[in-house]
Amino acid sequence: MNPLRDVVDVSVHLYRRGLVSGIGGNVSARVDDRVFITPTMVPLDQVTLKNVAMVDLEGNVLRGEGPSSELELHLEVYRRRPDVNGVVHTHSPYARAFSVAGIEIEKMEGFRGLGHGKIPVVPYYPPGSRELAAACADSMVNENATVLENHGVVCAGETVKEALLLAEFIEELAKTRFIAEVLKFMK
C-alpha cells in the first residue's frame, strides 16, 4: 500500500470516469499524522507523484505547493473519524443533480456499511469555507458518505481506494434512482 500513489491513481480514475471535471473534486489519504492531498487548481487527471501536497493535521504544508482549497474539509473528517484514512470528494453528475433538485438519494443494498435510509445532505456553504468543512464533518460522524447541496459528494473509507469505491457506488445509485423515476412515467 502506497498512499501517495493511491491518491494519484484515484484522482486520475475519478477524472476518467467523469466523476469530476475541470479543476473540480479532490482526494486525500492519511498516514498517521500526515495527509497527502491533491493540489489546488490542478485537474485530477494531471495529479502526479510530484505535485501531491503533504500536510499535517493542522494544515501546515510539509511538501508541495498549495493543497486543495477543500483541505479543511478533509482535515475535519480525519479529526472526527480516526477510523478514516481516505477521503474522496466528487462532483458526480447524477448525485449532484439530485441535490440541485432538492431530492435526497435513497440508499440501496450493495455496499458494505452504507446502511439504510437516505444519504445525508449538507446545506449549501461556499466551497472551501470553514462552515462547509464543519457541516460536512458533522454529517459524517456516523456516515461514510454525504451529499453537499449543489456541490457534490464526499466519501470516506479505511483507505482512499475504499472511499473511491463508495463514491462510484453512490453515483451508480443516483443514476439507477434517476432511471427508475423516468421509467415510472413510461408505464
JSON list of C-alpha atoms in Angstrom, two decimals:
[
{"chain": "A", "resi": 1, "resn": "MET", "atom": "CA", "xyz": [0.00, 0.00, 0.00]},
{"chain": "A", "resi": 2, "resn": "ASN", "atom": "CA", "xyz": [1.39, 3.36, -1.08]},
{"chain": "A", "resi": 3, "resn": "PRO", "atom": "CA", "xyz": [-0.97, 6.20, -0.05]},
{"chain": "A", "resi": 4, "resn": "LEU", "atom": "CA", "xyz": [0.80, 8.76, -2.24]},
{"chain": "A", "resi": 5, "resn": "ARG", "atom": "CA", "xyz": [0.46, 6.53, -5.29]},
{"chain": "A", "resi": 6, "resn": "ASP", "atom": "CA", "xyz": [-3.15, 5.76, -4.33]},
{"chain": "A", "resi": 7, "resn": "VAL", "atom": "CA", "xyz": [-4.02, 9.50, -4.28]},
{"chain": "A", "resi": 8, "resn": "VAL", "atom": "CA", "xyz": [-2.63, 9.83, -7.80]},
{"chain": "A", "resi": 9, "resn": "ASP", "atom": "CA", "xyz": [-4.34, 6.68, -9.11]},
{"chain": "A", "resi": 10, "resn": "VAL", "atom": "CA", "xyz": [-7.71, 7.52, -7.55]},
{"chain": "A", "resi": 11, "resn": "SER", "atom": "CA", "xyz": [-7.56, 11.11, -8.83]},
{"chain": "A", "resi": 12, "resn": "VAL", "atom": "CA", "xyz": [-6.91, 10.05, -12.42]},
{"chain": "A", "resi": 13, "resn": "HIS", "atom": "CA", "xyz": [-9.58, 7.33, -12.16]},
{"chain": "A", "resi": 14, "resn": "LEU", "atom": "CA", "xyz": [-12.21, 9.82, -10.94]},
{"chain": "A", "resi": 15, "resn": "TYR", "atom": "CA", "xyz": [-11.46, 12.16, -13.83]},
{"chain": "A", "resi": 16, "resn": "ARG", "atom": "CA", "xyz": [-11.58, 9.41, -16.43]},
{"chain": "A", "resi": 17, "resn": "ARG", "atom": "CA", "xyz": [-14.88, 8.08, -15.03]},
{"chain": "A", "resi": 18, "resn": "GLY", "atom": "CA", "xyz": [-16.46, 11.54, -15.32]},
{"chain": "A", "resi": 19, "resn": "LEU", "atom": "CA", "xyz": [-17.00, 11.92, -11.56]},
{"chain": "A", "resi": 20, "resn": "VAL", "atom": "CA", "xyz": [-15.10, 15.23, -11.70]},
{"chain": "A", "resi": 21, "resn": "SER", "atom": "CA", "xyz": [-14.29, 17.68, -14.47]},
{"chain": "A", "resi": 22, "resn": "GLY", "atom": "CA", "xyz": [-12.09, 20.70, -14.88]},
{"chain": "A", "resi": 23, "resn": "ILE", "atom": "CA", "xyz": [-10.44, 21.54, -11.58]},
{"chain": "A", "resi": 24, "resn": "GLY", "atom": "CA", "xyz": [-13.30, 20.11, -9.50]},
{"chain": "A", "resi": 25, "resn": "GLY", "atom": "CA", "xyz": [-13.01, 17.43, -6.84]},
{"chain": "A", "resi": 26, "resn": "ASN", "atom": "CA", "xyz": [-10.19, 16.39, -4.53]},
{"chain": "A", "resi": 27, "resn": "VAL", "atom": "CA", "xyz": [-8.67, 13.27, -2.97]},
{"chain": "A", "resi": 28, "resn": "SER", "atom": "CA", "xyz": [-6.67, 12.63, 0.18]},
{"chain": "A", "resi": 29, "resn": "ALA", "atom": "CA", "xyz": [-5.09, 9.82, 2.15]},
{"chain": "A", "resi": 30, "resn": "ARG", "atom": "CA", "xyz": [-3.99, 9.91, 5.78]},
{"chain": "A", "resi": 31, "resn": "VAL", "atom": "CA", "xyz": [-0.91, 8.16, 7.12]},
{"chain": "A", "resi": 32, "resn": "ASP", "atom": "CA", "xyz": [-0.56, 8.67, 10.88]},
{"chain": "A", "resi": 33, "resn": "ASP", "atom": "CA", "xyz": [-0.42, 12.46, 11.34]},
{"chain": "A", "resi": 34, "resn": "ARG", "atom": "CA", "xyz": [0.26, 13.29, 7.68]},
{"chain": "A", "resi": 35, "resn": "VAL", "atom": "CA", "xyz": [-2.22, 13.80, 4.87]},
{"chain": "A", "resi": 36, "resn": "PHE", "atom": "CA", "xyz": [-1.45, 13.51, 1.17]},
{"chain": "A", "resi": 37, "resn": "ILE", "atom": "CA", "xyz": [-3.93, 15.67, -0.78]},
{"chain": "A", "resi": 38, "resn": "THR", "atom": "CA", "xyz": [-4.41, 16.74, -4.35]},
{"chain": "A", "resi": 39, "resn": "PRO", "atom": "CA", "xyz": [-3.01, 20.15, -5.27]},
{"chain": "A", "resi": 40, "resn": "THR", "atom": "CA", "xyz": [-5.19, 23.21, -5.78]},
{"chain": "A", "resi": 41, "resn": "MET", "atom": "CA", "xyz": [-6.16, 24.34, -9.28]},
{"chain": "A", "resi": 42, "resn": "VAL", "atom": "CA", "xyz": [-4.90, 21.11, -10.92]},
{"chain": "A", "resi": 43, "resn": "PRO", "atom": "CA", "xyz": [-7.35, 18.89, -12.84]},
{"chain": "A", "resi": 44, "resn": "LEU", "atom": "CA", "xyz": [-7.38, 15.44, -11.28]},
{"chain": "A", "resi": 45, "resn": "ASP", "atom": "CA", "xyz": [-6.14, 13.82, -14.49]},
{"chain": "A", "resi": 46, "resn": "GLN", "atom": "CA", "xyz": [-2.96, 15.88, -14.07]},
{"chain": "A", "resi": 47, "resn": "VAL", "atom": "CA", "xyz": [-2.20, 14.86, -10.49]},
{"chain": "A", "resi": 48, "resn": "THR", "atom": "CA", "xyz": [1.27, 13.30, -10.23]},
{"chain": "A", "resi": 49, "resn": "LEU", "atom": "CA", "xyz": [3.55, 11.93, -7.54]},
{"chain": "A", "resi": 50, "resn": "LYS", "atom": "CA", "xyz": [5.44, 15.24, -7.72]},
{"chain": "A", "resi": 51, "resn": "ASN", "atom": "CA", "xyz": [2.54, 17.68, -7.29]},
{"chain": "A", "resi": 52, "resn": "VAL", "atom": "CA", "xyz": [0.56, 15.98, -4.49]},
{"chain": "A", "resi": 53, "resn": "ALA", "atom": "CA", "xyz": [0.79, 18.11, -1.34]},
{"chain": "A", "resi": 54, "resn": "MET", "atom": "CA", "xyz": [1.52, 16.71, 2.11]},
{"chain": "A", "resi": 55, "resn": "VAL", "atom": "CA", "xyz": [0.22, 18.46, 5.22]},
{"chain": "A", "resi": 56, "resn": "ASP", "atom": "CA", "xyz": [-0.01, 17.74, 8.92]},
{"chain": "A", "resi": 57, "resn": "LEU", "atom": "CA", "xyz": [-3.38, 17.51, 10.70]},
{"chain": "A", "resi": 58, "resn": "GLU", "atom": "CA", "xyz": [-3.21, 21.24, 11.48]},
{"chain": "A", "resi": 59, "resn": "GLY", "atom": "CA", "xyz": [-2.92, 22.04, 7.77]},
{"chain": "A", "resi": 60, "resn": "ASN", "atom": "CA", "xyz": [0.75, 23.03, 7.73]},
{"chain": "A", "resi": 61, "resn": "VAL", "atom": "CA", "xyz": [2.21, 22.29, 4.31]},
{"chain": "A", "resi": 62, "resn": "LEU", "atom": "CA", "xyz": [5.10, 19.83, 4.61]},
{"chain": "A", "resi": 63, "resn": "ARG", "atom": "CA", "xyz": [5.56, 19.12, 0.90]},
{"chain": "A", "resi": 64, "resn": "GLY", "atom": "CA", "xyz": [4.42, 20.56, -2.41]},
{"chain": "A", "resi": 65, "resn": "GLU", "atom": "CA", "xyz": [2.79, 23.79, -3.42]},
{"chain": "A", "resi": 66, "resn": "GLY", "atom": "CA", "xyz": [-0.77, 24.56, -2.36]},
{"chain": "A", "resi": 67, "resn": "PRO", "atom": "CA", "xyz": [-3.10, 21.80, -1.21]},
{"chain": "A", "resi": 68, "resn": "SER", "atom": "CA", "xyz": [-6.70, 21.64, -2.39]},
{"chain": "A", "resi": 69, "resn": "SER", "atom": "CA", "xyz": [-8.97, 24.51, -1.42]},
{"chain": "A", "resi": 70, "resn": "GLU", "atom": "CA", "xyz": [-11.08, 21.86, 0.38]},
{"chain": "A", "resi": 71, "resn": "LEU", "atom": "CA", "xyz": [-8.17, 20.93, 2.66]},
{"chain": "A", "resi": 72, "resn": "GLU", "atom": "CA", "xyz": [-10.07, 21.92, 5.81]},
{"chain": "A", "resi": 73, "resn": "LEU", "atom": "CA", "xyz": [-13.00, 19.66, 4.83]},
{"chain": "A", "resi": 74, "resn": "HIS", "atom": "CA", "xyz": [-10.67, 16.66, 4.57]},
{"chain": "A", "resi": 75, "resn": "LEU", "atom": "CA", "xyz": [-8.87, 17.52, 7.81]},
{"chain": "A", "resi": 76, "resn": "GLU", "atom": "CA", "xyz": [-12.14, 17.94, 9.74]},
{"chain": "A", "resi": 77, "resn": "VAL", "atom": "CA", "xyz": [-13.30, 14.49, 8.62]},
{"chain": "A", "resi": 78, "resn": "TYR", "atom": "CA", "xyz": [-9.96, 12.98, 9.71]},
{"chain": "A", "resi": 79, "resn": "ARG", "atom": "CA", "xyz": [-10.05, 14.77, 13.07]},
{"chain": "A", "resi": 80, "resn": "ARG", "atom": "CA", "xyz": [-13.53, 13.45, 13.87]},
{"chain": "A", "resi": 81, "resn": "ARG", "atom": "CA", "xyz": [-13.09, 10.00, 12.36]},
{"chain": "A", "resi": 82, "resn": "PRO", "atom": "CA", "xyz": [-9.92, 8.22, 13.49]},
{"chain": "A", "resi": 83, "resn": "ASP", "atom": "CA", "xyz": [-11.06, 5.14, 11.54]},
{"chain": "A", "resi": 84, "resn": "VAL", "atom": "CA", "xyz": [-10.93, 7.04, 8.22]},
{"chain": "A", "resi": 85, "resn": "ASN", "atom": "CA", "xyz": [-7.73, 7.14, 6.17]},
{"chain": "A", "resi": 86, "resn": "GLY", "atom": "CA", "xyz": [-9.13, 8.14, 2.79]},
{"chain": "A", "resi": 87, "resn": "VAL", "atom": "CA", "xyz": [-11.50, 10.89, 1.62]},
{"chain": "A", "resi": 88, "resn": "VAL", "atom": "CA", "xyz": [-12.81, 11.44, -1.91]},
{"chain": "A", "resi": 89, "resn": "HIS", "atom": "CA", "xyz": [-14.81, 14.50, -2.96]},
{"chain": "A", "resi": 90, "resn": "THR", "atom": "CA", "xyz": [-16.51, 14.28, -6.36]},
{"chain": "A", "resi": 91, "resn": "HIS", "atom": "CA", "xyz": [-18.81, 16.42, -8.45]},
{"chain": "A", "resi": 92, "resn": "SER", "atom": "CA", "xyz": [-20.69, 13.34, -9.65]},
{"chain": "A", "resi": 93, "resn": "PRO", "atom": "CA", "xyz": [-23.33, 14.47, -12.17]},
{"chain": "A", "resi": 94, "resn": "TYR", "atom": "CA", "xyz": [-26.27, 12.29, -11.11]},
{"chain": "A", "resi": 95, "resn": "ALA", "atom": "CA", "xyz": [-25.75, 12.64, -7.35]},
{"chain": "A", "resi": 96, "resn": "ARG", "atom": "CA", "xyz": [-25.15, 16.36, -7.75]},
{"chain": "A", "resi": 97, "resn": "ALA", "atom": "CA", "xyz": [-28.31, 16.70, -9.86]},
{"chain": "A", "resi": 98, "resn": "PHE", "atom": "CA", "xyz": [-30.35, 15.14, -7.07]},
{"chain": "A", "resi": 99, "resn": "SER", "atom": "CA", "xyz": [-29.04, 17.77, -4.64]},
{"chain": "A", "resi": 100, "resn": "VAL", "atom": "CA", "xyz": [-29.68, 20.63, -7.09]},
{"chain": "A", "resi": 101, "resn": "ALA", "atom": "CA", "xyz": [-33.26, 19.35, -7.46]},
{"chain": "A", "resi": 102, "resn": "GLY", "atom": "CA", "xyz": [-33.63, 19.12, -3.68]},
{"chain": "A", "resi": 103, "resn": "ILE", "atom": "CA", "xyz": [-34.21, 15.34, -3.73]},
{"chain": "A", "resi": 104, "resn": "GLU", "atom": "CA", "xyz": [-32.48, 13.08, -1.25]},
{"chain": "A", "resi": 105, "resn": "ILE", "atom": "CA", "xyz": [-30.95, 9.84, -2.53]},
{"chain": "A", "resi": 106, "resn": "GLU", "atom": "CA", "xyz": [-32.45, 6.69, -1.04]},
{"chain": "A", "resi": 107, "resn": "LYS", "atom": "CA", "xyz": [-29.80, 4.13, -0.07]},
{"chain": "A", "resi": 108, "resn": "MET", "atom": "CA", "xyz": [-29.83, 0.67, -1.63]},
{"chain": "A", "resi": 109, "resn": "GLU", "atom": "CA", "xyz": [-28.15, -2.56, -0.69]},
{"chain": "A", "resi": 110, "resn": "GLY", "atom": "CA", "xyz": [-24.93, -3.38, -2.39]},
{"chain": "A", "resi": 111, "resn": "PHE", "atom": "CA", "xyz": [-22.23, -1.53, -0.49]},
{"chain": "A", "resi": 112, "resn": "ARG", "atom": "CA", "xyz": [-20.94, -2.62, 2.89]},
{"chain": "A", "resi": 113, "resn": "GLY", "atom": "CA", "xyz": [-21.56, -0.04, 5.58]},
{"chain": "A", "resi": 114, "resn": "LEU", "atom": "CA", "xyz": [-23.79, 2.31, 3.60]},
{"chain": "A", "resi": 115, "resn": "GLY", "atom": "CA", "xyz": [-26.82, 1.34, 5.69]},
{"chain": "A", "resi": 116, "resn": "HIS", "atom": "CA", "xyz": [-30.46, 2.21, 5.10]},
{"chain": "A", "resi": 117, "resn": "GLY", "atom": "CA", "xyz": [-32.47, 5.39, 4.77]},
{"chain": "A", "resi": 118, "resn": "LYS", "atom": "CA", "xyz": [-31.24, 8.38, 2.82]},
{"chain": "A", "resi": 119, "resn": "ILE", "atom": "CA", "xyz": [-27.76, 9.70, 2.21]},
{"chain": "A", "resi": 120, "resn": "PRO", "atom": "CA", "xyz": [-27.46, 12.82, 4.39]},
{"chain": "A", "resi": 121, "resn": "VAL", "atom": "CA", "xyz": [-27.35, 16.21, 2.70]},
{"chain": "A", "resi": 122, "resn": "VAL", "atom": "CA", "xyz": [-25.25, 19.11, 3.97]},
{"chain": "A", "resi": 123, "resn": "PRO", "atom": "CA", "xyz": [-26.88, 22.52, 3.35]},
{"chain": "A", "resi": 124, "resn": "TYR", "atom": "CA", "xyz": [-25.07, 24.77, 0.90]},
{"chain": "A", "resi": 125, "resn": "TYR", "atom": "CA", "xyz": [-22.00, 26.62, 2.14]},
{"chain": "A", "resi": 126, "resn": "PRO", "atom": "CA", "xyz": [-19.38, 28.21, -0.11]},
{"chain": "A", "resi": 127, "resn": "PRO", "atom": "CA", "xyz": [-16.74, 25.76, -1.35]},
{"chain": "A", "resi": 128, "resn": "GLY", "atom": "CA", "xyz": [-13.59, 25.84, 0.73]},
{"chain": "A", "resi": 129, "resn": "SER", "atom": "CA", "xyz": [-15.29, 27.53, 3.68]},
{"chain": "A", "resi": 130, "resn": "ARG", "atom": "CA", "xyz": [-14.83, 26.54, 7.31]},
{"chain": "A", "resi": 131, "resn": "GLU", "atom": "CA", "xyz": [-18.63, 26.31, 7.57]},
{"chain": "A", "resi": 132, "resn": "LEU", "atom": "CA", "xyz": [-18.70, 23.70, 4.82]},
{"chain": "A", "resi": 133, "resn": "ALA", "atom": "CA", "xyz": [-15.86, 21.75, 6.42]},
{"chain": "A", "resi": 134, "resn": "ALA", "atom": "CA", "xyz": [-17.57, 21.70, 9.83]},
{"chain": "A", "resi": 135, "resn": "ALA", "atom": "CA", "xyz": [-21.01, 20.81, 8.44]},
{"chain": "A", "resi": 136, "resn": "CYS", "atom": "CA", "xyz": [-19.58, 18.02, 6.28]},
{"chain": "A", "resi": 137, "resn": "ALA", "atom": "CA", "xyz": [-17.62, 16.53, 9.18]},
{"chain": "A", "resi": 138, "resn": "ASP", "atom": "CA", "xyz": [-20.71, 16.78, 11.43]},
{"chain": "A", "resi": 139, "resn": "SER", "atom": "CA", "xyz": [-22.71, 14.89, 8.80]},
{"chain": "A", "resi": 140, "resn": "MET", "atom": "CA", "xyz": [-20.06, 12.18, 8.55]},
{"chain": "A", "resi": 141, "resn": "VAL", "atom": "CA", "xyz": [-19.58, 11.41, 12.24]},
{"chain": "A", "resi": 142, "resn": "ASN", "atom": "CA", "xyz": [-21.72, 8.27, 11.78]},
{"chain": "A", "resi": 143, "resn": "GLU", "atom": "CA", "xyz": [-21.83, 8.09, 7.97]},
{"chain": "A", "resi": 144, "resn": "ASN", "atom": "CA", "xyz": [-19.26, 7.26, 5.30]},
{"chain": "A", "resi": 145, "resn": "ALA", "atom": "CA", "xyz": [-20.89, 9.47, 2.69]},
{"chain": "A", "resi": 146, "resn": "THR", "atom": "CA", "xyz": [-22.70, 12.75, 2.44]},
{"chain": "A", "resi": 147, "resn": "VAL", "atom": "CA", "xyz": [-24.05, 14.92, -0.35]},
{"chain": "A", "resi": 148, "resn": "LEU", "atom": "CA", "xyz": [-23.07, 18.59, -0.38]},
{"chain": "A", "resi": 149, "resn": "GLU", "atom": "CA", "xyz": [-26.07, 20.61, -1.57]},
{"chain": "A", "resi": 150, "resn": "ASN", "atom": "CA", "xyz": [-25.49, 21.98, -5.10]},
{"chain": "A", "resi": 151, "resn": "HIS", "atom": "CA", "xyz": [-21.88, 20.87, -4.90]},
{"chain": "A", "resi": 152, "resn": "GLY", "atom": "CA", "xyz": [-21.04, 17.15, -4.88]},
{"chain": "A", "resi": 153, "resn": "VAL", "atom": "CA", "xyz": [-20.41, 14.08, -2.78]},
{"chain": "A", "resi": 154, "resn": "VAL", "atom": "CA", "xyz": [-17.87, 13.33, -0.03]},
{"chain": "A", "resi": 155, "resn": "CYS", "atom": "CA", "xyz": [-16.99, 9.72, 0.79]},
{"chain": "A", "resi": 156, "resn": "ALA", "atom": "CA", "xyz": [-14.72, 8.28, 3.46]},
{"chain": "A", "resi": 157, "resn": "GLY", "atom": "CA", "xyz": [-13.10, 4.90, 3.92]},
{"chain": "A", "resi": 158, "resn": "GLU", "atom": "CA", "xyz": [-10.44, 2.96, 5.72]},
{"chain": "A", "resi": 159, "resn": "THR", "atom": "CA", "xyz": [-8.36, 3.66, 2.60]},
{"chain": "A", "resi": 160, "resn": "VAL", "atom": "CA", "xyz": [-8.68, 6.12, -0.24]},
{"chain": "A", "resi": 161, "resn": "LYS", "atom": "CA", "xyz": [-9.47, 3.23, -2.58]},
{"chain": "A", "resi": 162, "resn": "GLU", "atom": "CA", "xyz": [-12.39, 2.22, -0.35]},
{"chain": "A", "resi": 163, "resn": "ALA", "atom": "CA", "xyz": [-13.63, 5.83, -0.42]},
{"chain": "A", "resi": 164, "resn": "LEU", "atom": "CA", "xyz": [-13.39, 5.71, -4.23]},
{"chain": "A", "resi": 165, "resn": "LEU", "atom": "CA", "xyz": [-15.49, 2.54, -4.39]},
{"chain": "A", "resi": 166, "resn": "LEU", "atom": "CA", "xyz": [-18.16, 4.19, -2.27]},
{"chain": "A", "resi": 167, "resn": "ALA", "atom": "CA", "xyz": [-18.14, 7.33, -4.46]},
{"chain": "A", "resi": 168, "resn": "GLU", "atom": "CA", "xyz": [-18.60, 5.19, -7.57]},
{"chain": "A", "resi": 169, "resn": "PHE", "atom": "CA", "xyz": [-21.40, 3.22, -5.89]},
{"chain": "A", "resi": 170, "resn": "ILE", "atom": "CA", "xyz": [-23.25, 6.39, -4.88]},
{"chain": "A", "resi": 171, "resn": "GLU", "atom": "CA", "xyz": [-23.09, 7.77, -8.42]},
{"chain": "A", "resi": 172, "resn": "GLU", "atom": "CA", "xyz": [-24.40, 4.46, -9.77]},
{"chain": "A", "resi": 173, "resn": "LEU", "atom": "CA", "xyz": [-27.10, 4.51, -7.09]},
{"chain": "A", "resi": 174, "resn": "ALA", "atom": "CA", "xyz": [-28.16, 8.04, -8.10]},
{"chain": "A", "resi": 175, "resn": "LYS", "atom": "CA", "xyz": [-28.16, 7.08, -11.77]},
{"chain": "A", "resi": 176, "resn": "THR", "atom": "CA", "xyz": [-30.27, 3.98, -11.03]},
{"chain": "A", "resi": 177, "resn": "ARG", "atom": "CA", "xyz": [-32.73, 6.04, -8.98]},
{"chain": "A", "resi": 178, "resn": "PHE", "atom": "CA", "xyz": [-32.98, 8.60, -11.79]},
{"chain": "A", "resi": 179, "resn": "ILE", "atom": "CA", "xyz": [-33.62, 5.95, -14.44]},
{"chain": "A", "resi": 180, "resn": "ALA", "atom": "CA", "xyz": [-36.23, 4.27, -12.21]},
{"chain": "A", "resi": 181, "resn": "GLU", "atom": "CA", "xyz": [-38.09, 7.56, -11.78]},
{"chain": "A", "resi": 182, "resn": "VAL", "atom": "CA", "xyz": [-38.09, 8.18, -15.54]},
{"chain": "A", "resi": 183, "resn": "LEU", "atom": "CA", "xyz": [-39.33, 4.63, -16.19]},
{"chain": "A", "resi": 184, "resn": "LYS", "atom": "CA", "xyz": [-42.28, 5.17, -13.83]},
{"chain": "A", "resi": 185, "resn": "PHE", "atom": "CA", "xyz": [-43.60, 7.75, -16.31]},
{"chain": "A", "resi": 186, "resn": "MET", "atom": "CA", "xyz": [-43.45, 5.25, -19.15]},
{"chain": "A", "resi": 187, "resn": "LYS", "atom": "CA", "xyz": [-45.93, 2.83, -17.58]}
]
